[in-house]
Amino acid sequence: DAGVIQSPRHEVTEMGQEVTLRCKPISGHNSLFWYRQTMMRGLELLIYFNNNVPIDDSGMPEDRFSAKMPNASFSTLKIQPSEPRDSAVYFCASSPGWDQPQHFGDGTRLSIL
Amino acid sequence: DQQVKQNSPSLSVQEGRISILNCDYTNSMFDYFLWYKKYPAEGPTFLISISSIKDKNEDGRFTVFLNKSAKHLSLHIVPSQPGDSAVYFCAASAGAGSYQLTFGKGTKLSVIP
């Protein structure tokens, strides 16, 4: 059974470039989450989608960050323009319902030079 | 201001012995708690959870204890195995199954053969 799939696994880019992270949730899961993990702040929720609709984006740090979920099997997190302080590991997670344990992908390690 | 604290960044235990990982929280609204395990270069994996109406929950070698008055929970692993070596995250939410999880920064467990 395929888990949450994230791509790319690693991304290195220069400051000012646009970065797009991708996520395919587990089939049948209707809740999707994007997290950011840093040494300083640990794991933080950025945005939560339910049935493809953004429910809570209060964790999105700035307008440079945006997320979409055009259908039940795909979501993107975009940073434009990127800055060195955006360097982190970004995780996508999905769950069968908002009240069920979340299943995490293996993350995208993002480095902004 | 960390609402979920894992004060031990690392722990080493001999194979076959008990591992005890601790977690403290400050938000009295938290009433649902989870433990996740994370291997390097992988996403966190759900391990076990407990609701505040209980003080103990067991699943095989894993037991979580909750002390509400002390705002403290612990994860016991008995017996510890080398495959248990990972980073363990404690997470909490206000409302059973609430999508908003607040994570601790993790404790790295090393089980020595």
mmCIF file of C-alpha atoms in Angstrom:
data_model
loop_
_atom_site.group_PDB
_atom_site.id
_atom_site.type_symbol
_atom_site.label_atom_id
_atom_site.label_comp_id
_atom_site.label_asym_id
_atom_site.label_seq_id
_atom_site.Cartn_x
_atom_site.Cartn_y
_atom_site.Cartn_z
ATOM 1 C CA ASP A 1 0.000 0.000 0.000
ATOM 2 C CA ALA A 2 1.644 3.258 -1.111
ATOM 3 C CA GLY A 3 2.169 5.859 1.556
ATOM 4 C CA VAL A 4 2.294 9.618 1.167
ATOM 5 C CA ILE A 5 4.627 10.454 -1.707
ATOM 6 C CA GLN A 6 6.585 13.676 -1.783
ATOM 7 C CA SER A 7 8.811 15.080 -4.491
ATOM 8 C CA PRO A 8 11.491 16.110 -4.841
ATOM 9 C CA ARG A 9 13.308 14.514 -1.898
ATOM 10 C CA HIS A 10 15.994 17.169 -2.019
ATOM 11 C CA GLU A 11 15.986 20.627 -3.532
ATOM 12 C CA VAL A 12 18.858 23.076 -3.639
ATOM 13 C CA THR A 13 18.221 26.412 -5.256
ATOM 14 C CA GLU A 14 19.343 29.999 -5.133
ATOM 15 C CA MET A 15 17.688 32.744 -3.219
ATOM 16 C CA GLY A 16 14.925 34.439 -5.183
ATOM 17 C CA GLN A 17 13.959 31.364 -7.180
ATOM 18 C CA GLU A 18 10.531 29.814 -7.115
ATOM 19 C CA VAL A 19 10.297 26.462 -5.348
ATOM 20 C CA THR A 20 7.455 23.981 -5.775
ATOM 21 C CA LEU A 21 7.059 20.996 -3.485
ATOM 22 C CA ARG A 22 4.658 18.213 -4.415
ATOM 23 C CA CYS A 23 2.610 15.727 -2.470
ATOM 24 C CA LYS A 24 0.444 12.756 -3.329
ATOM 25 C CA PRO A 25 -1.652 11.718 -0.313
ATOM 26 C CA ILE A 26 -2.774 8.199 0.451
ATOM 27 C CA SER A 27 -5.757 7.256 -1.678
ATOM 28 C CA GLY A 28 -9.002 7.733 0.225
ATOM 29 C CA HIS A 29 -7.562 10.154 2.737
ATOM 30 C CA ASN A 30 -9.513 13.385 2.739
ATOM 31 C CA SER A 31 -7.323 15.419 5.083
ATOM 32 C CA LEU A 32 -3.947 16.782 3.985
ATOM 33 C CA PHE A 33 -1.366 18.702 5.970
ATOM 34 C CA TRP A 34 1.860 20.531 5.160
ATOM 35 C CA TYR A 35 4.472 20.850 7.912
ATOM 36 C CA ARG A 36 7.881 22.485 8.172
ATOM 37 C CA GLN A 37 10.623 21.136 10.418
ATOM 38 C CA THR A 38 13.533 23.284 11.583
ATOM 39 C CA MET A 39 16.062 22.869 14.368
ATOM 40 C CA MET A 40 14.828 25.991 16.097
ATOM 41 C CA ARG A 41 11.075 25.466 15.926
ATOM 42 C CA GLY A 42 10.646 21.744 15.391
ATOM 43 C CA LEU A 43 7.620 20.520 13.425
ATOM 44 C CA GLU A 44 5.069 23.214 12.653
ATOM 45 C CA LEU A 45 1.789 22.944 10.801
ATOM 46 C CA LEU A 46 1.673 25.278 7.819
ATOM 47 C CA ILE A 47 -1.704 24.495 6.266
ATOM 48 C CA TYR A 48 -4.535 21.966 6.511
ATOM 49 C CA PHE A 49 -6.865 20.901 3.691
ATOM 50 C CA ASN A 50 -10.075 18.941 4.097
ATOM 51 C CA ASN A 51 -11.706 17.519 0.966
ATOM 52 C CA ASN A 52 -9.331 19.663 -1.128
ATOM 53 C CA VAL A 53 -10.427 22.882 0.595
ATOM 54 C CA PRO A 54 -7.941 24.899 2.682
ATOM 55 C CA ILE A 55 -9.365 25.007 6.191
ATOM 56 C CA ASP A 56 -6.547 26.531 8.205
ATOM 57 C CA ASP A 57 -3.587 28.384 6.720
ATOM 58 C CA SER A 58 -2.685 30.307 9.860
ATOM 59 C CA GLY A 59 0.701 28.582 9.974
ATOM 60 C CA MET A 60 1.806 29.831 6.571
ATOM 61 C CA PRO A 61 4.661 32.166 7.482
ATOM 62 C CA GLU A 62 4.336 34.807 4.780
ATOM 63 C CA ASP A 63 2.630 35.688 1.530
ATOM 64 C CA ARG A 64 5.614 34.172 -0.242
ATOM 65 C CA PHE A 65 4.153 30.783 0.706
ATOM 66 C CA SER A 66 1.121 29.372 -1.049
ATOM 67 C CA ALA A 67 -0.475 25.933 -1.199
ATOM 68 C CA LYS A 68 -3.014 24.353 -3.495
ATOM 69 C CA MET A 69 -4.894 21.106 -3.709
ATOM 70 C CA PRO A 70 -6.491 20.933 -7.169
ATOM 71 C CA ASN A 71 -7.768 17.394 -6.617
ATOM 72 C CA ALA A 72 -7.862 14.645 -4.012
ATOM 73 C CA SER A 73 -4.594 13.089 -5.152
ATOM 74 C CA PHE A 74 -2.274 16.066 -5.470
ATOM 75 C CA SER A 75 -1.111 19.103 -3.531
ATOM 76 C CA THR A 76 1.640 21.662 -3.976
ATOM 77 C CA LEU A 77 3.431 24.028 -1.650
ATOM 78 C CA LYS A 78 5.054 26.935 -3.438
ATOM 79 C CA ILE A 79 7.576 29.479 -2.182
ATOM 80 C CA GLN A 80 8.128 32.546 -4.344
ATOM 81 C CA PRO A 81 10.566 34.160 -3.964
ATOM 82 C CA SER A 82 12.580 31.796 -1.799
ATOM 83 C CA GLU A 83 14.924 33.015 0.946
ATOM 84 C CA PRO A 84 17.747 31.260 2.858
ATOM 85 C CA ARG A 85 15.613 31.185 6.026
ATOM 86 C CA ASP A 86 13.127 28.940 4.203
ATOM 87 C CA SER A 87 15.711 26.152 4.338
ATOM 88 C CA ALA A 88 14.077 23.281 6.223
ATOM 89 C CA VAL A 89 12.523 19.860 5.786
ATOM 90 C CA TYR A 90 8.959 20.097 4.528
ATOM 91 C CA PHE A 91 6.600 17.227 5.269
ATOM 92 C CA CYS A 92 3.243 16.409 3.789
ATOM 93 C CA ALA A 93 0.844 14.216 5.774
ATOM 94 C CA SER A 94 -2.600 12.815 5.137
ATOM 95 C CA SER A 95 -5.273 11.133 7.218
ATOM 96 C CA PRO A 96 -8.580 9.370 6.565
ATOM 97 C CA GLY A 97 -10.349 12.042 8.572
ATOM 98 C CA TRP A 98 -9.416 15.099 10.567
ATOM 99 C CA ASP A 99 -9.662 13.074 13.776
ATOM 100 C CA GLN A 100 -7.448 10.186 12.657
ATOM 101 C CA PRO A 101 -3.658 9.833 13.104
ATOM 102 C CA GLN A 102 -1.712 11.499 10.349
ATOM 103 C CA HIS A 103 0.519 9.552 7.938
ATOM 104 C CA PHE A 104 3.641 11.436 6.906
ATOM 105 C CA GLY A 105 5.622 11.397 3.697
ATOM 106 C CA ASP A 106 9.412 11.189 3.792
ATOM 107 C CA GLY A 107 9.796 14.938 3.372
ATOM 108 C CA THR A 108 11.577 17.335 1.051
ATOM 109 C CA ARG A 109 14.872 18.726 2.300
ATOM 110 C CA LEU A 110 15.031 22.266 0.947
ATOM 111 C CA SER A 111 18.214 24.326 0.884
ATOM 112 C CA ILE A 112 18.115 27.925 -0.281
ATOM 113 C CA LEU A 113 21.566 29.344 -0.981
ATOM 114 C CA ASP B 1 7.027 29.425 23.903
ATOM 115 C CA GLN B 2 7.090 25.646 23.756
ATOM 116 C CA GLN B 3 3.810 24.091 24.808
ATOM 117 C CA VAL B 4 5.135 20.541 24.431
ATOM 118 C CA LYS B 5 8.586 19.857 25.809
ATOM 119 C CA GLN B 6 10.826 16.867 25.504
ATOM 120 C CA ASN B 7 13.661 17.820 27.795
ATOM 121 C CA SER B 8 15.978 14.960 26.939
ATOM 122 C CA PRO B 9 17.426 15.384 23.451
ATOM 123 C CA SER B 10 18.890 11.890 23.566
ATOM 124 C CA LEU B 11 18.727 8.617 25.474
ATOM 125 C CA SER B 12 20.844 5.464 25.320
ATOM 126 C CA VAL B 13 19.534 2.122 26.544
ATOM 127 C CA GLN B 14 20.855 -1.407 26.487
ATOM 128 C CA GLU B 15 19.005 -3.911 24.342
ATOM 129 C CA GLY B 16 16.393 -5.800 26.362
ATOM 130 C CA ARG B 17 16.052 -3.084 28.985
ATOM 131 C CA ILE B 18 13.245 -0.564 29.369
ATOM 132 C CA SER B 19 13.311 2.755 27.498
ATOM 133 C CA ILE B 20 11.396 5.629 29.079
ATOM 134 C CA LEU B 21 10.827 8.752 27.040
ATOM 135 C CA ASN B 22 9.286 11.747 28.758
ATOM 136 C CA CYS B 23 7.141 14.641 27.612
ATOM 137 C CA ASP B 24 5.739 17.648 29.471
ATOM 138 C CA TYR B 25 3.062 20.041 28.316
ATOM 139 C CA THR B 26 1.886 23.427 29.528
ATOM 140 C CA ASN B 27 -1.442 23.945 27.753
ATOM 141 C CA SER B 28 -4.245 22.664 29.987
ATOM 142 C CA MET B 29 -6.538 22.491 26.945
ATOM 143 C CA PHE B 30 -4.559 19.568 25.532
ATOM 144 C CA ASP B 31 -6.506 16.366 25.994
ATOM 145 C CA TYR B 32 -5.220 14.029 23.311
ATOM 146 C CA PHE B 33 -1.632 12.913 23.002
ATOM 147 C CA LEU B 34 0.320 10.955 20.429
ATOM 148 C CA TRP B 35 3.789 9.528 19.990
ATOM 149 C CA TYR B 36 5.484 9.356 16.618
ATOM 150 C CA LYS B 37 8.708 7.563 15.704
ATOM 151 C CA LYS B 38 11.044 8.882 13.037
ATOM 152 C CA TYR B 39 13.940 7.158 11.299
ATOM 153 C CA PRO B 40 16.564 9.239 9.443
ATOM 154 C CA ALA B 41 15.455 10.446 6.005
ATOM 155 C CA GLU B 42 11.911 9.221 6.638
ATOM 156 C CA GLY B 43 8.743 10.884 7.839
ATOM 157 C CA PRO B 44 7.341 10.437 11.345
ATOM 158 C CA THR B 45 5.278 7.277 11.855
ATOM 159 C CA PHE B 46 2.354 7.143 14.268
ATOM 160 C CA LEU B 47 3.076 4.856 17.210
ATOM 161 C CA ILE B 48 0.473 5.166 19.944
ATOM 162 C CA SER B 49 -1.983 7.652 21.370
ATOM 163 C CA ILE B 50 -3.874 8.332 24.583
ATOM 164 C CA SER B 51 -6.920 10.373 25.454
ATOM 165 C CA SER B 52 -7.088 12.346 28.682
ATOM 166 C CA ILE B 53 -9.911 10.123 29.939
ATOM 167 C CA LYS B 54 -7.313 7.380 30.357
ATOM 168 C CA ASP B 55 -4.060 7.238 32.246
ATOM 169 C CA LYS B 56 -2.531 4.317 30.377
ATOM 170 C CA ASN B 57 -2.639 2.795 26.924
ATOM 171 C CA GLU B 58 -0.745 -0.291 25.786
ATOM 172 C CA ASP B 59 0.141 -1.656 22.387
ATOM 173 C CA GLY B 60 2.523 -4.571 22.456
ATOM 174 C CA ARG B 61 5.909 -3.434 23.724
ATOM 175 C CA PHE B 62 4.761 0.190 23.865
ATOM 176 C CA THR B 63 2.875 1.770 26.771
ATOM 177 C CA VAL B 64 2.010 5.414 27.199
ATOM 178 C CA PHE B 65 1.261 6.816 30.654
ATOM 179 C CA LEU B 66 -0.515 10.107 31.239
ATOM 180 C CA ASN B 67 -0.384 12.123 34.467
ATOM 181 C CA LYS B 68 -2.812 14.978 33.931
ATOM 182 C CA SER B 69 -2.180 16.702 37.238
ATOM 183 C CA ALA B 70 1.529 16.893 36.449
ATOM 184 C CA LYS B 71 0.921 17.599 32.745
ATOM 185 C CA HIS B 72 3.325 14.805 31.981
ATOM 186 C CA LEU B 73 3.321 11.765 29.772
ATOM 187 C CA SER B 74 5.819 9.046 29.151
ATOM 188 C CA LEU B 75 6.397 6.311 26.600
ATOM 189 C CA HIS B 76 7.744 2.996 27.868
ATOM 190 C CA ILE B 77 9.294 0.488 25.487
ATOM 191 C CA VAL B 78 9.846 -2.978 26.931
ATOM 192 C CA PRO B 79 11.976 -4.755 25.951
ATOM 193 C CA SER B 80 13.976 -2.297 23.876
ATOM 194 C CA GLN B 81 15.318 -3.554 20.551
ATOM 195 C CA PRO B 82 17.992 -2.110 18.244
ATOM 196 C CA GLY B 83 15.272 -1.407 15.658
ATOM 197 C CA ASP B 84 13.689 0.978 18.141
ATOM 198 C CA SER B 85 16.610 3.366 17.658
ATOM 199 C CA ALA B 86 14.962 6.486 16.228
ATOM 200 C CA VAL B 87 13.781 9.958 17.161
ATOM 201 C CA TYR B 88 10.547 9.937 19.139
ATOM 202 C CA PHE B 89 8.182 12.897 18.986
ATOM 203 C CA CYS B 90 5.481 13.640 21.484
ATOM 204 C CA ALA B 91 2.460 15.542 20.114
ATOM 205 C CA ALA B 92 -0.651 17.011 21.699
ATOM 206 C CA SER B 93 -3.963 18.395 20.582
ATOM 207 C CA ALA B 94 -6.910 20.165 22.173
ATOM 208 C CA GLY B 95 -9.891 17.969 21.453
ATOM 209 C CA ALA B 96 -9.583 14.283 20.686
ATOM 210 C CA GLY B 97 -8.434 13.949 17.115
ATOM 211 C CA SER B 98 -8.130 17.664 16.499
ATOM 212 C CA TYR B 99 -6.082 18.234 13.380
ATOM 213 C CA GLN B 100 -3.880 20.800 15.124
ATOM 214 C CA LEU B 101 -0.999 18.874 16.591
ATOM 215 C CA THR B 102 1.670 20.605 18.656
ATOM 216 C CA PHE B 103 4.907 18.629 18.540
ATOM 217 C CA GLY B 104 7.830 18.416 20.925
ATOM 218 C CA LYS B 105 11.313 18.638 19.455
ATOM 219 C CA GLY B 106 11.991 14.957 19.846
ATOM 220 C CA THR B 107 14.205 12.571 21.797
ATOM 221 C CA LYS B 108 16.768 10.473 19.965
ATOM 222 C CA LEU B 109 16.751 6.937 21.345
ATOM 223 C CA SER B 110 19.746 4.689 20.797
ATOM 224 C CA VAL B 111 19.350 1.028 21.743
ATOM 225 C CA ILE B 112 22.745 -0.570 22.150
ATOM 226 C CA PRO B 113 23.031 -4.260 21.206
#
